[in-house]
Amino acid sequence: MIGRAIRWLSNPGDDPALAVAQVRQMQRQIPLLYGLLLLNASAIAITHFRSAPKLLTLSLPAILLLASIVRMAHWVQVRGSVPTPAEAKRQLQTTTMLAGVLASGYVLWALLLAPYGGAFEQAHVALFISTTVIGCIFCLMHAPQAATLVAVSVIPPYFFFFLFFHESSFAPLALNVTFVLIVLLRVLFRSFDSFRRLVHSQGELSLQTQQMAELAQQNRALAMTDSLTSLPNRRFFCRELELLAGRREHGCRPFTVMLIDLDCFKPINDTHGHQTGDQVLIEIAGRLQEAAEPGRVCRLGGDEFGVLLEMAPADAERIARRVVRAVGVPLIVDDLRLTLAASIGLAGFPHAGGRASDLFDRADYALYHSKRSDRGGISVFTPEMEVAIRADRRIESALLSADLEQELDIKLQPIIDLSTGRVHAAEVLVRWTSPIIGSVPPDQFIPIAERTSIIHTITLIVLDRALQFAADAAPDVALSINMSTCDLSSVDTIDKMIGMIDRAGLASGRIWFEVTETAAMRNFDAAIVALERLRATGARIALDDFGTGHSSLSAMHRLPLDTIKVDRSFILALDDPSSRSIAEAIVGLCRTLGMDCVAEGVESKRQLARLQEMRCDLAQGYLFAQPLDRAKFRALVAEQSPCWVAVDEPRARLNAA
Ligand code: C2E
Ligand code: MG
Ligand code: MG
């Protein structure tokens, strides 16, 4: 039992969390303890100054007070700091040891003073020891070993001194104080026990809090990560871009936003399935990370990636070229050899904009530009694009406030049967004249109408006008209406179109719908459903601008088609042997598959002759007529002679339309 007590006394601070909590409490209480000691000891030295020798009223108290002041200064200095468990243990051990030494020193000094002076001075000594020891033990309530050592160092000498060697009338007081101290120590141990439990429960609580914080941290990281490629996601990208733009607002070091879009990914996904698509994305994500160093690659969604580069656009362009090369290397997935390309848009701070949203929009515009004009290419946002964006905004606001029923009109461009020279059909082309901004070519306003969903209204108006005109026009002339991507994926628009066709009651084959392969491939499954539903009304489906996309043959094979419209670019290059071979092959393929073939953009007699040589069925172009208004188109249809009779002198009178 004694051995255990000695071990306990000599080992304070064994419990690390408790030791730290003890020292933090002691930082507040021990300076008070020394303050109490200094005051009480000074008072007793003063009351004995005349009666006791100077050694006891000056020298000895000076040593004790100096030691107390040094310790007090130490505790004041460390007040408020959080010790490490090892430091806390060391401090507890020092305090416990010093508590015994100083308590013994003070009590011996006080007992040495006791024989001097009269009854008042002696009573003061008894009172000094009893009150000071009670006060000190109170202050040491968070250091039970030190408090116990103080009690053990003070009570026996105090009790025995007054009981046996000195004024025996003080003996009851000594006994009294001894009892008080025993009770006090008991209370102190109990309250320390509660303190220990509190510290431990707080420890558990803080452990739970820490675990919760770690969990929250993991959740945050997950919310910022793309689960397929493990790259940071769009949310992360936008946050980083905001931070970067915010930081750079005050300084002007440039940085560049790079947006990457994979060309040909959609057809791969649609043709080979989502599992293959996923593997392609994982592989490409790895390549992008390597090629875009030191930029951080994020997956923004689908086949779109973003990179933030802390460099000017000129340097970022070098990285962009590396990215294009890396993406262009064929990849093997499930024994398939696949080739992709990347289109890239770059926008640099501060020239392309100061705010995160502006920079993103401009990089997106540059990307759109590079997809439209130079597939697999790189575009840096330029001041000219800024002008184009402003023009787009003007068109958009005019379109949003337009009375389309009034402002839209249609033109008809004849499609000529090359075996008879007569008008076989007409492509219906929309025309918009805005009272605010004047006449706007469809190439400019259709993409904006698609972005703002106004395209559905336009398609329905154009179809309505075409159906009305079909009733007036010659019964054997078909009308071909252009459809956009958005129409193909809008069930509501398709329902309305079918309703209108049914109500018109035209003969089967009088209405054609033109779709581009890019439009059909964007949402392939929806496109097939929509086209089959339209076809069920007796309408025919034509694949427009054939050869300009990336999956022409796949589209030709998988879509429900009746006609192929070979893009103008092939007709323009008919003199080039390889283009001629391609055109010839397409015409042959159409014949084999039982589809009609329309050559678009025929402008010269030479092109016409070549097309006739390869036995192409139908052709359309400025050589025959430009898009015409209804009256001129009717006049052309009524003509008896074949269209190319007048070809020596291109149809100036009709083309003047
Ligand atoms: P597209 O469907 O390929 O239409 C053919 C475009 O080529 C027309 O331009 C036509 O005027 C032009 N073109 C015809 N023959 C020749 C030629 O010999 N040489 C040259 N250089 N061009 C020729 P337009 O009318 O400006 O239409 C442009 C595009 O706008 C159309 O291309 C089509 O994608 C779109 N578009 C036109 N009308 C509509 C519409 O009602 N709905 C939708 N969704 N798109 C339309
Ligand atoms: Mg067309
Ligand atoms: Mg076309």
XYZ file of C-alpha atoms and ligand atoms in Angstrom:
705
model
C 0.000 0.000 0.000
C 2.812 2.397 0.941
C 4.723 1.277 -2.156
C 1.671 1.982 -4.296
C 1.246 5.398 -2.695
C 4.906 6.226 -3.351
C 4.608 5.067 -6.968
C 1.470 7.182 -7.369
C 3.148 10.228 -5.844
C 6.259 9.930 -7.947
C 4.433 9.332 -11.247
C 2.068 12.180 -11.976
C 1.060 12.741 -15.620
C 0.884 9.109 -16.735
C -2.368 9.685 -18.571
C -1.417 11.971 -21.510
C -4.815 13.623 -22.174
C -5.403 14.075 -18.445
C -1.908 15.516 -17.882
C -2.480 18.165 -20.572
C -5.871 19.079 -19.073
C -4.362 19.239 -15.559
C -1.577 21.580 -16.621
C -4.009 23.849 -18.453
C -6.062 24.232 -15.264
C -2.936 24.712 -13.157
C -1.779 27.521 -15.442
C -4.692 29.529 -14.062
C -4.550 28.446 -10.415
C -0.882 28.156 -9.457
C -0.089 31.881 -9.890
C -2.884 32.465 -7.320
C -1.232 29.939 -5.005
C 2.085 31.786 -5.136
C 0.304 35.114 -4.716
C -1.293 33.749 -1.528
C 2.048 32.406 -0.279
C 3.871 35.680 -0.966
C 1.249 37.763 0.845
C 0.890 35.464 3.862
C 4.657 34.893 4.213
C 5.386 38.638 3.971
C 2.744 39.312 6.642
C 4.250 36.831 9.112
C 7.785 38.086 8.440
C 6.597 41.615 9.249
C 4.841 40.640 12.479
C 8.031 38.881 13.663
C 10.422 41.505 12.376
C 11.181 42.974 15.761
C 11.086 39.867 17.905
C 12.882 37.287 15.712
C 16.472 37.259 14.366
C 17.077 38.754 10.920
C 18.046 35.354 9.575
C 14.415 34.294 10.119
C 12.651 37.526 9.127
C 14.849 38.531 6.192
C 17.339 35.981 4.800
C 15.345 32.765 4.991
C 12.033 34.294 3.807
C 13.932 36.101 1.034
C 15.171 32.739 -0.307
C 11.694 31.188 -0.076
C 9.981 34.230 -1.609
C 12.536 34.411 -4.435
C 11.980 30.744 -5.274
C 8.197 31.385 -5.197
C 8.488 34.448 -7.438
C 10.566 32.496 -9.993
C 7.942 29.722 -10.105
C 5.092 32.214 -10.260
C 6.770 33.968 -13.194
C 7.128 30.613 -14.966
C 3.428 29.826 -14.600
C 2.377 33.313 -15.719
C 4.589 32.904 -18.781
C 3.130 29.557 -19.874
C -0.453 30.623 -19.166
C -2.804 29.868 -22.092
C -0.353 27.604 -23.938
C -1.209 24.010 -24.768
C 1.617 21.696 -23.673
C 2.380 18.407 -25.404
C 1.656 15.331 -23.249
C 5.415 14.951 -22.560
C 5.761 18.594 -21.517
C 2.667 18.304 -19.324
C 4.076 15.238 -17.601
C 7.390 17.043 -16.972
C 5.607 20.071 -15.532
C 3.479 17.899 -13.257
C 6.553 16.087 -11.973
C 8.420 19.334 -11.290
C 5.392 20.865 -9.575
C 4.885 17.794 -7.393
C 8.527 17.742 -6.382
C 8.631 21.496 -5.697
C 5.321 21.320 -3.799
C 6.959 19.002 -1.245
C 10.189 21.032 -1.064
C 8.562 24.474 -0.799
C 5.809 23.329 1.587
C 8.466 21.802 3.898
C 10.576 24.960 3.568
C 7.720 27.299 4.435
C 6.402 25.187 7.340
C 9.876 24.764 8.856
C 10.496 28.490 8.555
C 7.129 29.259 10.186
C 7.786 26.765 13.016
C 11.227 28.304 13.587
C 9.486 31.650 14.043
C 6.956 30.226 16.542
C 9.113 30.558 19.711
C 9.538 34.310 19.105
C 7.187 37.084 20.136
C 4.136 36.960 22.352
C 0.826 35.114 22.129
C -0.324 37.236 19.160
C 2.735 36.371 17.057
C 2.450 32.689 17.968
C -1.241 32.652 17.040
C -0.279 34.287 13.759
C 2.157 31.404 13.022
C -0.553 28.796 13.720
C -3.036 30.739 11.611
C -0.480 31.295 8.803
C 0.232 27.584 8.517
C -3.414 26.464 8.686
C -4.933 29.024 6.301
C -2.044 28.932 3.838
C -2.036 25.158 3.584
C -5.836 25.105 3.023
C -5.510 27.790 0.338
C -2.603 25.996 -1.361
C -4.408 22.651 -1.411
C -7.414 24.357 -3.000
C -5.214 25.845 -5.671
C -3.663 22.417 -6.299
C -7.011 20.673 -6.785
C -5.968 19.601 -10.332
C -2.619 18.233 -9.120
C -3.603 15.681 -6.442
C -0.056 14.362 -5.974
C 1.263 17.853 -5.316
C -1.685 18.631 -2.996
C -1.076 15.388 -1.073
C 2.636 16.135 -0.736
C 1.838 19.619 0.568
C -0.523 18.129 3.149
C 1.980 15.404 4.120
C 4.825 17.942 4.386
C 2.818 20.327 6.561
C 0.481 18.367 8.868
C 2.920 16.140 10.838
C 5.465 18.852 11.777
C 2.665 21.329 12.480
C 0.660 18.885 14.583
C 3.564 17.444 16.576
C 5.256 20.790 17.062
C 2.245 22.355 18.722
C 1.200 19.164 20.524
C 4.481 18.245 22.155
C 7.021 21.010 21.987
C 5.257 24.275 22.288
C 2.175 26.004 23.528
C -0.189 23.086 24.130
C -3.262 25.305 23.852
C -2.646 25.333 20.081
C -2.879 21.525 19.964
C -6.728 21.464 19.426
C -6.294 23.940 16.599
C -3.650 21.683 15.011
C -5.972 18.706 15.402
C -8.807 20.698 13.928
C -6.776 21.779 10.926
C -5.586 18.180 10.417
C -9.202 16.978 10.211
C -10.117 19.822 7.884
C -7.189 18.889 5.620
C -8.121 15.212 5.584
C -11.714 16.096 4.580
C -10.397 18.607 2.076
C -8.121 15.987 0.469
C -11.033 13.564 0.204
C -13.219 16.178 -1.479
C -10.278 17.049 -3.724
C -9.791 13.412 -4.806
C -13.485 13.043 -5.589
C -13.608 16.215 -7.589
C -10.397 15.202 -9.385
C -12.032 11.909 -10.245
C -14.964 13.774 -11.843
C -12.429 15.947 -13.634
C -10.673 12.832 -14.984
C -13.984 11.398 -16.266
C -14.886 14.705 -17.863
C -11.535 14.889 -19.631
C -11.931 11.357 -20.954
C -15.487 11.880 -22.151
C -14.390 15.110 -23.847
C -11.526 13.149 -25.376
C -13.989 10.626 -26.797
C -16.155 13.461 -27.973
C -13.272 15.179 -29.671
C -12.240 11.843 -31.198
C -15.746 11.491 -32.591
C -15.646 15.080 -33.762
C -12.305 14.407 -35.407
C -13.649 11.271 -37.080
C -16.667 13.230 -38.269
C -14.398 15.969 -39.567
C -12.335 13.354 -41.424
C -15.526 11.850 -42.848
C -16.737 15.274 -43.934
C -13.341 15.871 -45.525
C -13.605 12.561 -47.422
C -17.138 13.469 -48.537
C -15.937 16.839 -49.738
C -13.141 15.153 -51.698
C -15.656 12.695 -53.207
C -18.018 15.516 -54.146
C -15.107 17.088 -56.063
C -14.049 13.897 -57.867
C -15.339 12.284 -61.020
C -16.121 8.683 -60.131
C -15.234 7.202 -63.537
C -11.842 8.775 -64.230
C -10.913 9.812 -60.653
C -10.089 13.253 -62.045
C -11.350 16.339 -60.202
C -14.833 17.180 -61.482
C -16.626 20.258 -62.802
C -17.370 21.575 -59.304
C -13.670 21.464 -58.434
C -12.769 23.127 -61.728
C -15.216 25.996 -61.191
C -14.042 26.506 -57.602
C -10.363 26.554 -58.632
C -11.134 28.928 -61.497
C -12.978 31.275 -59.094
C -10.029 31.161 -56.690
C -7.498 31.791 -59.432
C -9.473 34.675 -60.937
C -10.042 36.124 -57.451
C -6.342 35.924 -56.612
C -5.268 37.429 -59.913
C -7.685 40.341 -59.660
C -5.061 42.301 -57.758
C -2.005 41.248 -59.719
C -1.768 40.625 -63.443
C 0.129 37.346 -63.853
C -1.620 35.566 -66.739
C -3.292 32.184 -66.676
C -5.256 30.241 -69.285
C -8.477 28.269 -69.218
C -8.334 25.288 -71.582
C -11.486 23.398 -72.553
C -11.120 20.100 -74.402
C -13.886 18.282 -76.255
C -13.390 14.842 -77.759
C -14.501 14.513 -81.365
C -15.912 11.120 -82.331
C -16.521 10.012 -78.757
C -20.311 10.016 -79.068
C -20.411 7.661 -82.067
C -17.963 5.303 -80.318
C -20.189 5.284 -77.261
C -23.304 4.720 -79.351
C -21.795 2.127 -81.646
C -19.683 0.049 -79.243
C -21.639 0.540 -76.014
C -21.137 2.425 -72.788
C -18.592 0.006 -71.322
C -16.220 0.642 -74.206
C -17.005 4.356 -73.925
C -16.061 4.289 -70.235
C -12.751 2.580 -70.947
C -11.986 5.126 -73.659
C -12.641 7.969 -71.216
C -10.400 6.409 -68.550
C -7.570 5.937 -71.047
C -7.962 9.463 -72.448
C -8.069 10.927 -68.926
C -4.660 9.345 -68.228
C -3.204 10.700 -71.474
C -4.561 14.182 -70.798
C -3.002 14.238 -67.330
C 0.390 13.453 -68.813
C 0.134 15.768 -71.795
C -1.345 18.761 -69.943
C 1.389 18.898 -67.276
C 1.790 21.193 -65.286
C -1.933 21.963 -65.617
C -4.536 20.138 -63.548
C -6.999 18.214 -65.706
C -10.645 18.021 -64.610
C -13.538 16.135 -66.244
C -16.336 18.605 -66.785
C -18.859 15.995 -67.910
C -19.384 13.597 -70.846
C -16.439 13.940 -73.179
C -15.497 17.442 -72.031
C -12.401 18.211 -69.982
C -10.961 21.414 -68.536
C -7.416 22.413 -67.610
C -6.206 25.460 -65.684
C -2.733 26.555 -66.725
C -0.805 29.234 -64.883
C 0.748 30.623 -68.058
C -0.087 32.894 -70.988
C -2.210 31.532 -73.890
C 0.857 31.433 -76.175
C 2.529 28.904 -73.842
C -0.757 27.124 -73.218
C -1.076 26.601 -76.981
C 2.114 24.523 -76.875
C 0.503 22.302 -74.224
C -2.715 22.196 -76.283
C -0.768 20.846 -79.272
C 0.692 18.157 -76.993
C -2.849 17.277 -75.870
C -4.117 17.032 -79.465
C -1.199 14.715 -80.360
C -1.759 12.536 -77.270
C -5.499 12.150 -77.928
C -4.903 11.414 -81.632
C -2.785 8.297 -80.960
C -5.073 5.304 -81.732
C -6.156 3.313 -78.687
C -7.007 -0.337 -78.382
C -10.071 -1.196 -76.305
C -11.503 -4.736 -76.296
C -9.536 -5.570 -79.458
C -10.990 -2.504 -81.189
C -8.631 0.068 -82.661
C -10.238 3.442 -82.029
C -9.097 6.883 -83.120
C -10.274 10.064 -81.483
C -9.448 13.716 -81.888
C -9.589 16.662 -79.526
C -10.936 20.152 -80.155
C -9.547 22.784 -77.813
C -10.628 26.285 -76.807
C -8.302 28.589 -74.878
C -9.059 31.837 -73.058
C -6.350 33.777 -71.253
C -6.590 36.063 -68.243
C -6.747 39.060 -68.322
C -7.271 39.688 -72.066
C -10.249 37.365 -72.502
C -11.886 38.474 -69.238
C -11.297 39.112 -65.562
C -14.114 37.069 -64.055
C -14.209 33.288 -63.814
C -17.558 33.024 -65.624
C -16.355 35.265 -68.501
C -13.200 33.221 -68.931
C -15.149 29.975 -68.972
C -17.683 31.293 -71.498
C -14.930 32.605 -73.747
C -12.912 29.403 -73.656
C -16.195 27.655 -74.495
C -16.768 30.022 -77.401
C -13.234 29.365 -78.667
C -13.926 25.629 -78.358
C -17.173 26.004 -80.297
C -15.221 27.933 -82.930
C -12.568 25.252 -83.179
C -15.229 22.530 -83.485
C -17.051 24.392 -86.223
C -14.172 25.603 -88.297
C -11.237 23.328 -87.653
C -12.101 19.946 -86.200
C -9.375 18.492 -84.030
C -7.917 21.979 -83.836
C -7.055 24.635 -81.296
C -8.620 28.091 -81.036
C -7.522 30.904 -78.765
C -10.177 33.444 -77.854
C -9.499 36.594 -79.904
C -10.924 40.125 -80.070
C -12.718 39.083 -83.307
C -14.539 36.416 -81.370
C -15.540 39.083 -78.874
C -17.175 40.931 -81.787
C -18.887 37.695 -82.884
C -20.163 37.095 -79.347
C -21.664 40.595 -79.312
C -23.312 39.928 -82.684
C -24.670 36.611 -81.355
C -26.092 38.429 -78.326
C -27.808 40.954 -80.592
C -29.295 38.128 -82.641
C -30.346 36.296 -79.495
C -32.164 39.272 -78.034
C -33.877 40.050 -81.366
C -34.874 36.385 -81.668
C -36.288 36.312 -78.147
C -38.553 39.270 -78.858
C -39.425 38.280 -82.446
C -42.930 37.681 -83.774
C -41.793 34.624 -85.723
C -45.117 34.015 -87.491
C -44.726 37.463 -89.075
C -40.963 37.637 -89.487
C -40.191 34.179 -90.885
C -40.567 33.235 -94.512
C -39.452 30.311 -96.658
C -37.526 29.979 -99.900
C -37.469 26.910 -102.062
C -34.378 25.605 -103.775
C -35.131 23.113 -106.556
C -33.677 19.630 -106.512
C -33.333 18.521 -110.144
C -33.832 15.026 -111.518
C -30.681 14.550 -113.612
C -32.326 11.994 -115.896
C -35.136 14.359 -117.018
C -33.869 17.798 -116.125
C -37.168 18.532 -114.341
C -37.750 19.735 -110.783
C -38.103 16.680 -108.606
C -38.264 18.314 -105.190
C -37.382 21.492 -103.314
C -35.390 22.131 -100.195
C -37.350 24.456 -97.925
C -34.976 27.064 -96.471
C -36.018 29.447 -93.750
C -35.501 33.224 -94.015
C -35.752 35.660 -91.104
C -36.085 39.399 -91.454
C -36.023 41.076 -88.085
C -37.482 44.621 -87.788
C -34.628 45.360 -85.338
C -31.527 43.905 -87.000
C -32.681 43.226 -90.554
C -32.195 40.032 -92.522
C -30.138 37.333 -90.725
C -28.790 34.247 -92.567
C -29.963 30.891 -91.163
C -26.361 29.813 -90.526
C -26.216 32.569 -87.928
C -29.555 32.391 -86.186
C -30.267 28.618 -86.284
C -27.448 27.734 -83.806
C -28.728 30.477 -81.467
C -32.314 29.267 -81.876
C -31.091 25.773 -80.967
C -29.401 27.078 -77.806
C -32.530 28.936 -76.726
C -35.016 26.195 -77.770
C -36.774 28.627 -80.153
C -35.830 26.166 -82.885
C -38.940 24.051 -82.196
C -41.212 26.983 -83.018
C -39.172 27.694 -86.163
C -39.355 24.067 -87.338
C -43.121 23.993 -86.819
C -43.641 27.300 -88.659
C -41.447 26.154 -91.580
C -43.273 22.808 -91.754
C -46.634 24.567 -91.677
C -45.625 26.896 -94.541
C -44.214 23.951 -96.500
C -47.425 21.919 -96.052
C -49.527 24.886 -97.179
C -47.307 25.351 -100.214
C -47.336 21.638 -101.050
C -51.099 21.815 -101.480
C -50.614 24.558 -104.155
C -47.524 23.160 -105.816
C -47.345 20.465 -108.456
C -48.423 17.140 -106.930
C -45.275 15.311 -108.011
C -42.844 17.771 -106.376
C -41.601 16.818 -102.923
C -40.621 19.339 -100.235
C -37.609 18.734 -98.048
C -37.551 20.344 -94.577
C -34.464 20.754 -92.428
C -34.592 19.457 -88.848
C -32.262 20.267 -86.014
C -30.735 18.064 -83.295
C -33.082 19.530 -80.707
C -36.162 18.556 -82.750
C -35.001 14.964 -82.889
C -34.871 14.679 -79.123
C -38.114 16.573 -78.445
C -41.022 14.124 -78.310
C -43.457 17.043 -78.094
C -42.170 18.606 -81.337
C -42.258 15.259 -83.158
C -45.860 14.693 -81.936
C -46.886 18.117 -83.276
C -45.123 17.510 -86.610
C -46.860 14.154 -87.042
C -50.223 15.762 -86.241
C -49.641 18.482 -88.871
C -48.584 15.976 -91.567
C -51.584 13.763 -90.855
C -53.965 16.740 -91.047
C -52.418 17.884 -94.367
C -53.279 14.502 -95.949
C -50.582 14.697 -98.653
C -49.586 11.716 -100.769
C -46.850 9.546 -99.337
C -43.335 10.751 -100.214
C -44.328 14.433 -100.724
C -42.522 15.489 -97.534
C -38.860 14.801 -96.808
C -36.976 15.600 -93.642
C -33.264 16.419 -93.756
C -31.049 15.625 -90.774
C -27.291 15.923 -90.517
C -25.311 12.978 -89.204
C -23.879 15.129 -86.406
C -27.416 15.979 -85.290
C -28.551 12.353 -85.457
C -25.457 11.056 -83.657
C -25.796 13.483 -80.759
C -28.691 11.514 -79.308
C -28.701 8.472 -81.484
C -31.425 6.394 -79.798
C -33.888 9.303 -79.650
C -33.047 10.177 -83.279
C -33.896 6.669 -84.527
C -37.242 6.689 -82.689
C -38.120 10.168 -83.988
C -37.144 9.409 -87.591
C -39.033 6.112 -87.637
C -42.161 7.823 -86.314
C -41.915 10.510 -89.032
C -41.277 7.891 -91.672
C -44.417 6.049 -90.587
C -46.465 9.064 -91.790
C -45.174 8.460 -95.354
C -42.409 11.091 -95.072
C -38.933 10.277 -96.411
C -35.703 10.869 -94.541
C -32.586 12.421 -96.096
C -29.109 12.512 -94.585
C -27.877 16.081 -95.139
C -24.273 17.232 -95.681
C -23.136 13.618 -96.013
C -19.394 13.166 -95.515
C -18.744 16.145 -93.237
C -19.155 14.249 -89.960
C -17.049 11.497 -88.500
C -19.384 8.578 -88.795
C -21.067 8.976 -92.156
C -21.028 5.282 -93.027
C -22.192 4.257 -89.582
C -25.065 6.784 -89.815
C -25.911 5.553 -93.301
C -26.053 2.007 -92.056
C -27.986 2.540 -88.817
C -30.469 5.333 -89.525
C -33.792 4.757 -91.331
C -32.858 6.655 -94.531
C -34.254 7.103 -98.036
C -31.922 9.733 -99.468
C -28.298 10.838 -99.116
C -27.338 14.456 -99.813
C -23.634 14.519 -100.682
C -21.991 17.591 -99.166
C -20.994 20.533 -101.340
C -17.316 20.097 -100.413
C -17.131 16.827 -102.438
C -18.881 18.385 -105.452
C -16.594 21.408 -105.299
C -13.550 19.136 -105.570
C -14.865 16.847 -108.319
C -11.856 17.659 -110.500
C -9.598 16.129 -107.891
C -9.327 12.359 -108.656
C -9.613 11.211 -105.032
C -12.697 13.398 -104.351
C -14.213 12.138 -107.578
C -13.588 8.529 -106.510
C -15.238 9.198 -103.141
C -18.266 10.845 -104.795
C -18.488 7.949 -107.253
C -18.321 5.423 -104.406
C -21.089 7.238 -102.507
C -23.324 7.323 -105.587
C -22.661 3.592 -106.140
C -23.329 2.796 -102.489
C -26.672 4.643 -102.602
C -27.660 2.686 -105.686
C -26.738 -0.608 -103.978
C -28.678 0.314 -100.839
C -31.685 1.518 -102.860
C -31.377 5.117 -101.689
C -31.658 8.313 -103.712
C -28.539 10.435 -104.000
C -28.618 14.251 -104.201
C -25.459 16.157 -105.099
C -25.456 19.469 -103.187
C -23.929 22.757 -104.277
C -23.614 22.127 -108.012
C -22.321 25.382 -109.463
C -20.757 24.517 -112.824
C -21.541 22.638 -116.035
C -18.352 20.649 -115.497
C -19.616 19.366 -112.161
C -22.970 18.560 -113.750
C -21.277 16.588 -116.533
C -19.225 14.585 -114.018
C -22.345 13.825 -111.968
C -24.194 12.680 -115.047
C -21.213 10.471 -115.943
C -21.417 8.747 -112.599
C -25.205 8.401 -112.938
C -26.099 10.480 -109.905
C -29.918 10.751 -109.577
C -30.520 14.231 -108.268
C -28.700 17.554 -107.878
C -29.202 20.930 -106.265
C -27.176 24.109 -106.634
C -26.800 27.611 -107.946
C -26.240 26.196 -111.446
C -29.960 25.374 -111.564
C -31.378 27.954 -109.199
C -30.785 29.750 -105.971
C -33.419 29.445 -103.213
C -36.554 30.977 -104.811
C -39.735 32.542 -103.541
C -42.980 30.626 -104.086
C -44.024 32.343 -107.333
C -40.643 31.903 -109.021
C -40.450 28.319 -107.890
C -43.926 27.650 -109.363
C -42.821 29.271 -112.605
C -39.750 27.041 -112.763
C -41.791 23.907 -112.124
C -44.225 24.926 -114.876
C -41.402 25.216 -117.458
C -41.434 22.421 -119.992
C -37.750 22.398 -120.919
C -35.160 20.564 -118.814
C -33.247 22.748 -116.370
C -29.883 22.376 -118.085
C -31.161 23.547 -121.468
C -30.445 27.050 -120.267
C -27.284 25.983 -118.509
C -25.026 27.619 -121.080
C -26.382 30.814 -119.709
C -26.930 30.050 -116.048
C -30.441 30.845 -114.941
C -29.804 34.494 -114.405
C -33.450 35.455 -114.356
C -34.315 32.946 -111.648
C -31.108 33.388 -109.719
C -31.856 37.072 -109.434
C -34.496 36.080 -106.867
P -28.273 23.102 -95.807
O -29.437 22.354 -95.245
O -27.108 22.287 -96.236
O -28.850 23.974 -96.947
C -28.184 24.248 -98.092
C -27.521 25.558 -98.033
O -26.615 25.650 -99.100
C -28.489 26.732 -98.210
O -28.001 27.849 -97.509
C -28.380 27.011 -99.706
O -28.716 28.330 -100.050
C -26.921 26.769 -99.925
N -26.648 26.404 -101.346
C -27.458 25.771 -102.221
N -26.855 25.610 -103.423
C -25.618 26.163 -103.299
C -24.497 26.313 -104.189
O -24.520 25.901 -105.362
N -23.412 26.925 -103.708
C -23.347 27.406 -102.431
N -22.240 28.010 -102.043
N -24.370 27.283 -101.563
C -25.508 26.661 -102.002
P -28.893 28.603 -96.493
O -30.265 28.736 -97.001
O -28.153 29.811 -96.098
O -28.945 27.589 -95.310
C -27.837 27.300 -94.592
C -28.095 26.248 -93.590
O -29.040 26.717 -92.636
C -28.743 25.004 -94.177
O -27.789 24.182 -94.761
C -29.377 24.412 -92.950
O -28.425 23.694 -92.207
C -29.799 25.640 -92.207
N -31.202 25.868 -92.424
C -31.779 26.553 -93.437
N -33.130 26.523 -93.287
C -33.401 25.796 -92.179
C -34.596 25.394 -91.495
O -35.713 25.677 -91.901
N -34.470 24.635 -90.357
C -33.252 24.280 -89.885
N -33.186 23.550 -88.766
N -32.122 24.631 -90.511
C -32.188 25.388 -91.646
Mg -30.410 20.924 -95.794
Mg -26.923 20.486 -96.947
